[in-house]
Amino acid sequence: MNFSVSSFDDLSARIAAVRDEHGERHPGGADGRQPVHTVYVPADRFSRSTPADFGAEALRLLNTHTPGAGSFGAAFGLDPEIAGLVRERVAAKLSAEPVEDVRIDFEDGYGVRPDAEEDAHVEQVVEAVAAAYQVKGLPHYWGVRIKSFADGGHERAMRTLDGFLTALRDRLGRLPGGFTITFPKVVAAEHVALFVEYLDRLETALGLPSGILRFEIQVETPEAILDGEGRTALRGIAAAAGGRLTAAHFGVYDYTAALGLPPHEQRLDHPACDFARHIMQITFAGTGVRLSDGSTNVIPRNDGPDEVNAAWATHAAHVLHSLRHGFYQGWDLHPAHLPSRYAAVYAFHLNGVDDVIGRVRAWHEQAAGDPGVMDEPATIRALTSRLRRAVDCGALDESVLPVS
């Protein structure tokens, strides 16, 4: 074969260098299971049995207000063909693993208290975590939310985290797996860099492996979306995390309040929140940083059917809004949120699942030489990811997955 260019080896090397640099910045999705929610519990209310207590109360509400497939389907607007299956699996989930991720809250859900009082609650939480760990009662993921560096709570935040981890080390001799720190109200990359420096010092003082303390940020301020120069701020924030960043969680109410939205418009499905979520998606796509949506603040005021069903309808609609936008995790604040969380998530995954399985199977058969399917590899990866999420959360049995 004749060529007009004598050599393009230098271009090949430079192309490979660009590819490698991109690969370092975008290594792909996060490994392992992503929880469907994070349950926030004020530190003074957390006990060894809190996750199980949430599950028991959620199951009681489910059985009281939706005792059968018909009432369950009506409550959550489900296709009658899947309502019975979804209810059965939601009930099983609430019995076996009601909480996938719990965050013991020392920030807004807990408030500002005298040092002596918060110190006492740190000790109380350590005993509760240790007791839960010893009886395998901790959720798959767990952690603490400390106070923000942005509003004067930095010294209390560092004191709480130091006291908690020191006492837990002394109590258990180790840090149980699945631990995460929530770093709220990020307004500047510099605060994240200072937090990382603090974590470096804390690991050294505790004798922990370097980098073991990882954290998630809460994106709940306009400054976390656009910096003072009008540039996207999240890239700088992620870089300042120095490889410790595991997730970015959207904070609905601080964000919408900061934008000046009236209280009745401060809601998860407001278009202003969609904008922020899309910036988060663009920034963190392919980086291994997981995304989580925020919470619904509507809870039943009493145990009456009108109150419970109204709260369920609002919460389930918000969960479905998040799922449609590619946010597969959110916050839950009350036991009543668990039935609607799992009902919405399971229905999302199970609607049309036979078609999804068929498309994935057909694509693999086509790849082996069987014609007739036009799906792109990227679409198949997304469909396969959906099936994996369905299995991880308990919506689907792994045995039905197509063999790749």
GROMACS .gro file of C-alpha atoms in nm:
model
  404
    1MET     CA    1   0.000   0.000   0.000
    2ASN     CA    2   0.130   0.347  -0.088
    3PHE     CA    3   0.119   0.635   0.167
    4SER     CA    4   0.160   1.008   0.110
    5VAL     CA    5   0.269   1.086   0.469
    6SER     CA    6   0.604   0.931   0.556
    7SER     CA    7   0.527   0.891   0.927
    8PHE     CA    8   0.255   0.980   1.178
    9ASP     CA    9   0.420   0.816   1.477
   10ASP     CA   10   0.456   1.151   1.653
   11LEU     CA   11   0.084   1.221   1.609
   12SER     CA   12  -0.003   0.874   1.740
   13ALA     CA   13   0.202   0.933   2.053
   14ARG     CA   14   0.034   1.269   2.117
   15ILE     CA   15  -0.311   1.121   2.054
   16ALA     CA   16  -0.234   0.847   2.305
   17ALA     CA   17  -0.119   1.108   2.559
   18VAL     CA   18  -0.449   1.297   2.524
   19ARG     CA   19  -0.639   0.970   2.562
   20ASP     CA   20  -0.443   0.878   2.875
   21GLU     CA   21  -0.498   1.221   3.031
   22HIS     CA   22  -0.872   1.195   2.963
   23GLY     CA   23  -0.872   0.846   3.116
   24GLU     CA   24  -0.718   0.979   3.438
   25ARG     CA   25  -0.986   1.247   3.468
   26HIS     CA   26  -1.272   1.020   3.361
   27PRO     CA   27  -1.195   0.667   3.483
   28GLY     CA   28  -1.559   0.556   3.450
   29GLY     CA   29  -1.841   0.491   3.690
   30ALA     CA   30  -1.796   0.412   4.057
   31ASP     CA   31  -1.735   0.051   4.151
   32GLY     CA   32  -1.978  -0.143   4.364
   33ARG     CA   33  -2.333  -0.095   4.471
   34GLN     CA   34  -2.493   0.250   4.497
   35PRO     CA   35  -2.759   0.288   4.766
   36VAL     CA   36  -3.102   0.407   4.654
   37HIS     CA   37  -3.119   0.652   4.943
   38THR     CA   38  -2.946   0.807   5.241
   39VAL     CA   39  -3.154   0.825   5.558
   40TYR     CA   40  -3.068   1.125   5.777
   41VAL     CA   41  -3.116   1.084   6.152
   42PRO     CA   42  -3.033   1.359   6.406
   43ALA     CA   43  -2.741   1.248   6.623
   44ASP     CA   44  -2.933   1.275   6.949
   45ARG     CA   45  -3.201   1.037   6.814
   46PHE     CA   46  -2.970   0.771   6.674
   47SER     CA   47  -2.954   0.435   6.852
   48ARG     CA   48  -2.829   0.086   6.770
   49SER     CA   49  -3.180  -0.009   6.657
   50THR     CA   50  -3.263   0.300   6.450
   51PRO     CA   51  -3.240   0.132   6.106
   52ALA     CA   52  -3.452  -0.161   6.222
   53ASP     CA   53  -3.697   0.075   6.393
   54PHE     CA   54  -3.739   0.272   6.069
   55GLY     CA   55  -3.810  -0.053   5.888
   56ALA     CA   56  -4.062  -0.175   6.143
   57GLU     CA   57  -4.256   0.152   6.135
   58ALA     CA   58  -4.244   0.165   5.755
   59LEU     CA   59  -4.376  -0.192   5.734
   60ARG     CA   60  -4.654  -0.109   5.979
   61LEU     CA   61  -4.762   0.186   5.764
   62LEU     CA   62  -4.747  -0.030   5.452
   63ASN     CA   63  -4.964  -0.303   5.602
   64THR     CA   64  -5.207  -0.058   5.761
   65HIS     CA   65  -5.272   0.161   5.458
   66THR     CA   66  -5.206  -0.077   5.168
   67PRO     CA   67  -5.289  -0.427   5.291
   68GLY     CA   68  -5.320  -0.573   4.942
   69ALA     CA   69  -5.201  -0.534   4.585
   70GLY     CA   70  -5.506  -0.330   4.487
   71SER     CA   71  -5.471  -0.064   4.755
   72PHE     CA   72  -5.093  -0.059   4.705
   73GLY     CA   73  -5.124  -0.008   4.331
   74ALA     CA   74  -5.382   0.266   4.381
   75ALA     CA   75  -5.165   0.445   4.639
   76PHE     CA   76  -4.864   0.460   4.406
   77GLY     CA   77  -5.033   0.467   4.067
   78LEU     CA   78  -4.891   0.132   3.956
   79ASP     CA   79  -4.991  -0.089   3.666
   80PRO     CA   80  -5.205  -0.370   3.813
   81GLU     CA   81  -4.983  -0.622   3.634
   82ILE     CA   82  -4.685  -0.535   3.855
   83ALA     CA   83  -4.852  -0.394   4.169
   84GLY     CA   84  -4.859  -0.729   4.350
   85LEU     CA   85  -4.497  -0.809   4.270
   86VAL     CA   86  -4.378  -0.462   4.370
   87ARG     CA   87  -4.567  -0.475   4.699
   88GLU     CA   88  -4.429  -0.819   4.780
   89ARG     CA   89  -4.072  -0.704   4.720
   90VAL     CA   90  -4.116  -0.376   4.906
   91ALA     CA   91  -4.246  -0.565   5.210
   92ALA     CA   92  -3.952  -0.804   5.192
   93LYS     CA   93  -3.709  -0.514   5.166
   94LEU     CA   94  -3.857  -0.336   5.467
   95SER     CA   95  -3.819  -0.655   5.667
   96ALA     CA   96  -3.466  -0.747   5.561
   97GLU     CA   97  -3.284  -0.423   5.471
   98PRO     CA   98  -3.500  -0.114   5.522
   99VAL     CA   99  -3.207   0.131   5.526
  100GLU     CA  100  -2.928   0.102   5.270
  101ASP     CA  101  -2.734   0.409   5.387
  102VAL     CA  102  -2.766   0.610   5.708
  103ARG     CA  103  -2.613   0.943   5.796
  104ILE     CA  104  -2.591   1.043   6.162
  105ASP     CA  105  -2.652   1.415   6.147
  106PHE     CA  106  -2.466   1.678   6.348
  107GLU     CA  107  -2.564   1.960   6.110
  108ASP     CA  108  -2.904   2.112   6.024
  109GLY     CA  109  -3.105   1.817   6.152
  110TYR     CA  110  -2.925   1.843   6.483
  111GLY     CA  111  -2.867   2.217   6.523
  112VAL     CA  112  -2.618   2.428   6.717
  113ARG     CA  113  -2.576   2.321   7.078
  114PRO     CA  114  -2.328   2.382   7.361
  115ASP     CA  115  -1.999   2.195   7.321
  116ALA     CA  116  -2.063   1.979   7.625
  117GLU     CA  117  -2.398   1.864   7.489
  118GLU     CA  118  -2.262   1.779   7.143
  119ASP     CA  119  -1.962   1.603   7.298
  120ALA     CA  120  -2.201   1.389   7.501
  121HIS     CA  121  -2.399   1.302   7.190
  122VAL     CA  122  -2.076   1.206   7.011
  123GLU     CA  123  -2.008   0.955   7.288
  124GLN     CA  124  -2.366   0.830   7.270
  125VAL     CA  125  -2.342   0.781   6.894
  126VAL     CA  126  -2.012   0.593   6.925
  127GLU     CA  127  -2.171   0.347   7.166
  128ALA     CA  128  -2.472   0.305   6.936
  129VAL     CA  129  -2.255   0.248   6.626
  130ALA     CA  130  -2.034   0.001   6.810
  131ALA     CA  131  -2.334  -0.191   6.942
  132ALA     CA  132  -2.498  -0.200   6.598
  133TYR     CA  133  -2.175  -0.312   6.435
  134GLN     CA  134  -2.128  -0.598   6.679
  135VAL     CA  135  -2.473  -0.740   6.601
  136LYS     CA  136  -2.443  -0.669   6.225
  137GLY     CA  137  -2.704  -0.396   6.254
  138LEU     CA  138  -2.522  -0.123   6.061
  139PRO     CA  139  -2.649  -0.058   5.708
  140HIS     CA  140  -2.429  -0.139   5.409
  141TYR     CA  141  -2.323   0.228   5.404
  142TRP     CA  142  -2.319   0.464   5.700
  143GLY     CA  143  -2.150   0.779   5.822
  144VAL     CA  144  -2.179   1.120   5.985
  145ARG     CA  145  -2.265   1.467   5.861
  146ILE     CA  146  -2.060   1.737   6.029
  147LYS     CA  147  -2.121   2.108   6.040
  148SER     CA  148  -2.028   2.334   5.748
  149PHE     CA  149  -1.700   2.523   5.714
  150ALA     CA  150  -1.894   2.805   5.546
  151ASP     CA  151  -2.092   2.945   5.838
  152GLY     CA  152  -1.861   2.941   6.138
  153GLY     CA  153  -1.910   2.579   6.240
  154HIS     CA  154  -1.565   2.461   6.131
  155GLU     CA  155  -1.411   2.420   6.477
  156ARG     CA  156  -1.712   2.226   6.602
  157ALA     CA  157  -1.707   2.012   6.287
  158MET     CA  158  -1.343   1.914   6.335
  159ARG     CA  159  -1.391   1.852   6.706
  160THR     CA  160  -1.692   1.627   6.645
  161LEU     CA  161  -1.523   1.419   6.376
  162ASP     CA  162  -1.202   1.383   6.578
  163GLY     CA  163  -1.391   1.285   6.892
  164PHE     CA  164  -1.610   1.040   6.707
  165LEU     CA  165  -1.331   0.860   6.522
  166THR     CA  166  -1.098   0.856   6.823
  167ALA     CA  167  -1.363   0.708   7.051
  168LEU     CA  168  -1.471   0.457   6.786
  169ARG     CA  169  -1.111   0.344   6.739
  170ASP     CA  170  -1.074   0.300   7.113
  171ARG     CA  171  -1.407   0.116   7.133
  172LEU     CA  172  -1.376  -0.120   6.834
  173GLY     CA  173  -1.009  -0.105   6.738
  174ARG     CA  174  -1.108  -0.039   6.377
  175LEU     CA  175  -1.326   0.169   6.146
  176PRO     CA  176  -1.616  -0.041   6.013
  177GLY     CA  177  -1.646  -0.055   5.635
  178GLY     CA  178  -1.885   0.161   5.438
  179PHE     CA  179  -1.804   0.477   5.637
  180THR     CA  180  -1.854   0.817   5.471
  181ILE     CA  181  -1.834   1.178   5.591
  182THR     CA  182  -2.084   1.431   5.458
  183PHE     CA  183  -1.933   1.779   5.407
  184PRO     CA  184  -2.222   2.025   5.370
  185LYS     CA  185  -2.286   2.370   5.221
  186VAL     CA  186  -1.975   2.389   5.003
  187VAL     CA  187  -1.917   2.744   4.881
  188ALA     CA  188  -1.548   2.734   4.785
  189ALA     CA  189  -1.290   2.484   4.671
  190GLU     CA  190  -1.055   2.629   4.934
  191HIS     CA  191  -1.279   2.495   5.212
  192VAL     CA  192  -1.261   2.149   5.058
  193ALA     CA  193  -0.882   2.171   5.035
  194LEU     CA  194  -0.862   2.271   5.403
  195PHE     CA  195  -1.091   1.983   5.498
  196VAL     CA  196  -0.865   1.742   5.310
  197GLU     CA  197  -0.564   1.882   5.498
  198TYR     CA  198  -0.749   1.823   5.824
  199LEU     CA  199  -0.828   1.464   5.721
  200ASP     CA  200  -0.459   1.407   5.643
  201ARG     CA  201  -0.367   1.518   5.996
  202LEU     CA  202  -0.647   1.313   6.150
  203GLU     CA  203  -0.540   0.994   5.973
  204THR     CA  204  -0.183   1.042   6.090
  205ALA     CA  205  -0.291   1.105   6.449
  206LEU     CA  206  -0.523   0.802   6.451
  207GLY     CA  207  -0.277   0.572   6.277
  208LEU     CA  208  -0.517   0.518   5.987
  209PRO     CA  209  -0.404   0.440   5.630
  210SER     CA  210  -0.359   0.754   5.421
  211GLY     CA  211  -0.670   0.834   5.218
  212ILE     CA  212  -0.907   0.599   5.401
  213LEU     CA  213  -1.128   0.888   5.519
  214ARG     CA  214  -1.341   0.974   5.218
  215PHE     CA  215  -1.630   1.214   5.194
  216GLU     CA  216  -1.922   1.341   4.991
  217ILE     CA  217  -2.004   1.707   4.932
  218GLN     CA  218  -2.343   1.868   4.947
  219VAL     CA  219  -2.416   2.093   4.652
  220GLU     CA  220  -2.664   2.333   4.805
  221THR     CA  221  -2.534   2.682   4.731
  222PRO     CA  222  -2.527   2.882   4.406
  223GLU     CA  223  -2.152   2.929   4.461
  224ALA     CA  224  -2.106   2.553   4.426
  225ILE     CA  225  -2.256   2.571   4.077
  226LEU     CA  226  -2.091   2.891   3.946
  227ASP     CA  227  -1.788   3.054   4.106
  228GLY     CA  228  -1.718   3.425   4.143
  229GLU     CA  229  -1.584   3.442   3.787
  230GLY     CA  230  -1.894   3.281   3.640
  231ARG     CA  231  -1.722   2.950   3.577
  232THR     CA  232  -1.847   2.606   3.672
  233ALA     CA  233  -1.726   2.563   4.030
  234LEU     CA  234  -1.766   2.188   4.076
  235ARG     CA  235  -1.455   2.092   3.878
  236GLY     CA  236  -1.236   2.295   4.112
  237ILE     CA  237  -1.415   2.158   4.415
  238ALA     CA  238  -1.361   1.801   4.295
  239ALA     CA  239  -0.994   1.869   4.225
  240ALA     CA  240  -0.950   2.014   4.574
  241ALA     CA  241  -1.082   1.688   4.722
  242GLY     CA  242  -0.759   1.516   4.622
  243GLY     CA  243  -0.912   1.182   4.529
  244ARG     CA  244  -1.120   1.153   4.848
  245LEU     CA  245  -1.452   1.255   4.694
  246THR     CA  246  -1.705   0.971   4.667
  247ALA     CA  247  -2.031   1.151   4.591
  248ALA     CA  248  -2.208   1.482   4.537
  249HIS     CA  249  -2.549   1.524   4.701
  250PHE     CA  250  -2.790   1.797   4.597
  251GLY     CA  251  -2.945   2.007   4.874
  252VAL     CA  252  -3.289   2.122   4.763
  253TYR     CA  253  -3.395   2.363   5.034
  254ASP     CA  254  -3.078   2.563   5.097
  255TYR     CA  255  -3.029   2.595   4.721
  256THR     CA  256  -3.383   2.709   4.637
  257ALA     CA  257  -3.390   2.944   4.936
  258ALA     CA  258  -3.061   3.101   4.826
  259LEU     CA  259  -3.214   3.166   4.484
  260GLY     CA  260  -3.501   3.352   4.648
  261LEU     CA  261  -3.775   3.105   4.558
  262PRO     CA  262  -4.087   3.140   4.778
  263PRO     CA  263  -4.135   2.861   5.032
  264HIS     CA  264  -4.413   2.689   4.837
  265GLU     CA  265  -4.178   2.662   4.536
  266GLN     CA  266  -3.887   2.520   4.733
  267ARG     CA  267  -3.932   2.165   4.607
  268LEU     CA  268  -3.722   1.891   4.454
  269ASP     CA  269  -3.891   1.902   4.113
  270HIS     CA  270  -3.858   2.279   4.056
  271PRO     CA  271  -3.691   2.365   3.721
  272ALA     CA  272  -3.419   2.558   3.908
  273CYS     CA  273  -3.318   2.232   4.073
  274ASP     CA  274  -3.313   2.056   3.736
  275PHE     CA  275  -3.055   2.310   3.616
  276ALA     CA  276  -2.828   2.246   3.914
  277ARG     CA  277  -2.863   1.869   3.880
  278HIS     CA  278  -2.771   1.884   3.512
  279ILE     CA  279  -2.457   2.083   3.593
  280MET     CA  280  -2.370   1.814   3.847
  281GLN     CA  281  -2.425   1.543   3.586
  282ILE     CA  282  -2.207   1.715   3.326
  283THR     CA  283  -1.929   1.775   3.576
  284PHE     CA  284  -1.913   1.430   3.729
  285ALA     CA  285  -2.004   1.207   3.433
  286GLY     CA  286  -1.748   0.930   3.404
  287THR     CA  287  -1.544   1.046   3.704
  288GLY     CA  288  -1.651   0.776   3.952
  289VAL     CA  289  -1.824   1.037   4.173
  290ARG     CA  290  -2.178   0.925   4.248
  291LEU     CA  291  -2.475   1.161   4.240
  292SER     CA  292  -2.759   1.183   4.488
  293ASP     CA  293  -3.069   1.397   4.486
  294GLY     CA  294  -3.208   1.571   4.791
  295SER     CA  295  -3.510   1.518   5.012
  296THR     CA  296  -3.884   1.568   5.027
  297ASN     CA  297  -3.990   1.759   5.338
  298VAL     CA  298  -4.351   1.637   5.329
  299ILE     CA  299  -4.427   1.382   5.602
  300PRO     CA  300  -4.758   1.264   5.752
  301ARG     CA  301  -4.881   1.486   6.033
  302ASN     CA  302  -5.069   1.191   6.179
  303ASP     CA  303  -5.148   0.827   6.105
  304GLY     CA  304  -5.465   0.898   5.913
  305PRO     CA  305  -5.500   0.753   5.562
  306ASP     CA  306  -5.538   1.094   5.398
  307GLU     CA  307  -5.215   1.220   5.555
  308VAL     CA  308  -5.014   0.908   5.481
  309ASN     CA  309  -5.133   0.870   5.124
  310ALA     CA  310  -5.077   1.239   5.048
  311ALA     CA  311  -4.719   1.220   5.179
  312TRP     CA  312  -4.660   0.900   4.982
  313ALA     CA  313  -4.792   1.053   4.661
  314THR     CA  314  -4.569   1.361   4.688
  315HIS     CA  315  -4.260   1.165   4.785
  316ALA     CA  316  -4.306   0.894   4.521
  317ALA     CA  317  -4.353   1.161   4.252
  318HIS     CA  318  -4.027   1.328   4.361
  319VAL     CA  319  -3.841   0.996   4.361
  320LEU     CA  320  -3.967   0.923   4.009
  321HIS     CA  321  -3.862   1.273   3.897
  322SER     CA  322  -3.510   1.204   4.023
  323LEU     CA  323  -3.496   0.864   3.853
  324ARG     CA  324  -3.608   1.006   3.520
  325HIS     CA  325  -3.327   1.260   3.542
  326GLY     CA  326  -3.065   0.992   3.611
  327PHE     CA  327  -3.036   1.046   3.989
  328TYR     CA  328  -3.069   0.699   4.136
  329GLN     CA  329  -3.019   0.799   4.500
  330GLY     CA  330  -3.197   1.050   4.724
  331TRP     CA  331  -3.246   1.150   5.086
  332ASP     CA  332  -3.515   1.013   5.316
  333LEU     CA  333  -3.602   1.175   5.647
  334HIS     CA  334  -3.888   0.972   5.796
  335PRO     CA  335  -4.001   0.607   5.816
  336ALA     CA  336  -4.301   0.697   5.597
  337HIS     CA  337  -4.057   0.775   5.315
  338LEU     CA  338  -3.936   0.415   5.292
  339PRO     CA  339  -4.251   0.255   5.140
  340SER     CA  340  -4.281   0.530   4.879
  341ARG     CA  341  -3.905   0.522   4.805
  342TYR     CA  342  -3.901   0.151   4.736
  343ALA     CA  343  -4.239   0.150   4.560
  344ALA     CA  344  -4.120   0.416   4.315
  345VAL     CA  345  -3.775   0.265   4.265
  346TYR     CA  346  -3.900  -0.091   4.219
  347ALA     CA  347  -4.178   0.013   3.981
  348PHE     CA  348  -3.927   0.218   3.779
  349HIS     CA  349  -3.700  -0.082   3.740
  350LEU     CA  350  -3.972  -0.342   3.682
  351ASN     CA  351  -4.182  -0.151   3.428
  352GLY     CA  352  -4.080  -0.290   3.092
  353VAL     CA  353  -3.804  -0.504   3.242
  354ASP     CA  354  -3.879  -0.798   3.012
  355ASP     CA  355  -3.818  -0.572   2.713
  356VAL     CA  356  -3.492  -0.450   2.867
  357ILE     CA  357  -3.372  -0.806   2.925
  358GLY     CA  358  -3.474  -0.899   2.572
  359ARG     CA  359  -3.283  -0.608   2.418
  360VAL     CA  360  -2.967  -0.688   2.613
  361ARG     CA  361  -2.990  -1.055   2.523
  362ALA     CA  362  -3.059  -0.977   2.156
  363TRP     CA  363  -2.760  -0.742   2.138
  364HIS     CA  364  -2.527  -1.009   2.271
  365GLU     CA  365  -2.668  -1.258   2.026
  366GLN     CA  366  -2.620  -1.011   1.744
  367ALA     CA  367  -2.262  -0.953   1.855
  368ALA     CA  368  -2.213  -1.326   1.819
  369GLY     CA  369  -2.342  -1.313   1.460
  370ASP     CA  370  -2.722  -1.302   1.497
  371PRO     CA  371  -2.866  -1.005   1.295
  372GLY     CA  372  -3.176  -0.795   1.361
  373VAL     CA  373  -3.094  -0.553   1.650
  374MET     CA  374  -2.978  -0.192   1.610
  375ASP     CA  375  -2.902  -0.088   1.971
  376GLU     CA  376  -2.576   0.100   2.023
  377PRO     CA  377  -2.317  -0.030   2.272
  378ALA     CA  378  -2.372   0.280   2.491
  379THR     CA  379  -2.743   0.202   2.512
  380ILE     CA  380  -2.673  -0.158   2.607
  381ARG     CA  381  -2.436  -0.041   2.880
  382ALA     CA  382  -2.713   0.184   3.017
  383LEU     CA  383  -2.968  -0.098   3.005
  384THR     CA  384  -2.727  -0.337   3.172
  385SER     CA  385  -2.658  -0.078   3.442
  386ARG     CA  386  -3.032  -0.043   3.501
  387LEU     CA  387  -3.063  -0.420   3.549
  388ARG     CA  388  -2.766  -0.420   3.786
  389ARG     CA  389  -2.924  -0.146   3.995
  390ALA     CA  390  -3.251  -0.339   4.006
  391VAL     CA  391  -3.073  -0.647   4.140
  392ASP     CA  392  -2.865  -0.450   4.392
  393CYS     CA  393  -3.169  -0.290   4.556
  394GLY     CA  394  -3.383  -0.603   4.559
  395ALA     CA  395  -3.627  -0.519   4.281
  396LEU     CA  396  -3.507  -0.802   4.058
  397ASP     CA  397  -3.357  -1.148   4.110
  398GLU     CA  398  -3.009  -1.188   3.971
  399SER     CA  399  -3.105  -1.520   3.815
  400VAL     CA  400  -3.308  -1.342   3.544
  401LEU     CA  401  -3.016  -1.135   3.417
  402PRO     CA  402  -2.898  -1.223   3.066
  403VAL     CA  403  -2.554  -1.380   3.043
  404SER     CA  404  -2.313  -1.136   2.880
   0.00000   0.00000   0.00000
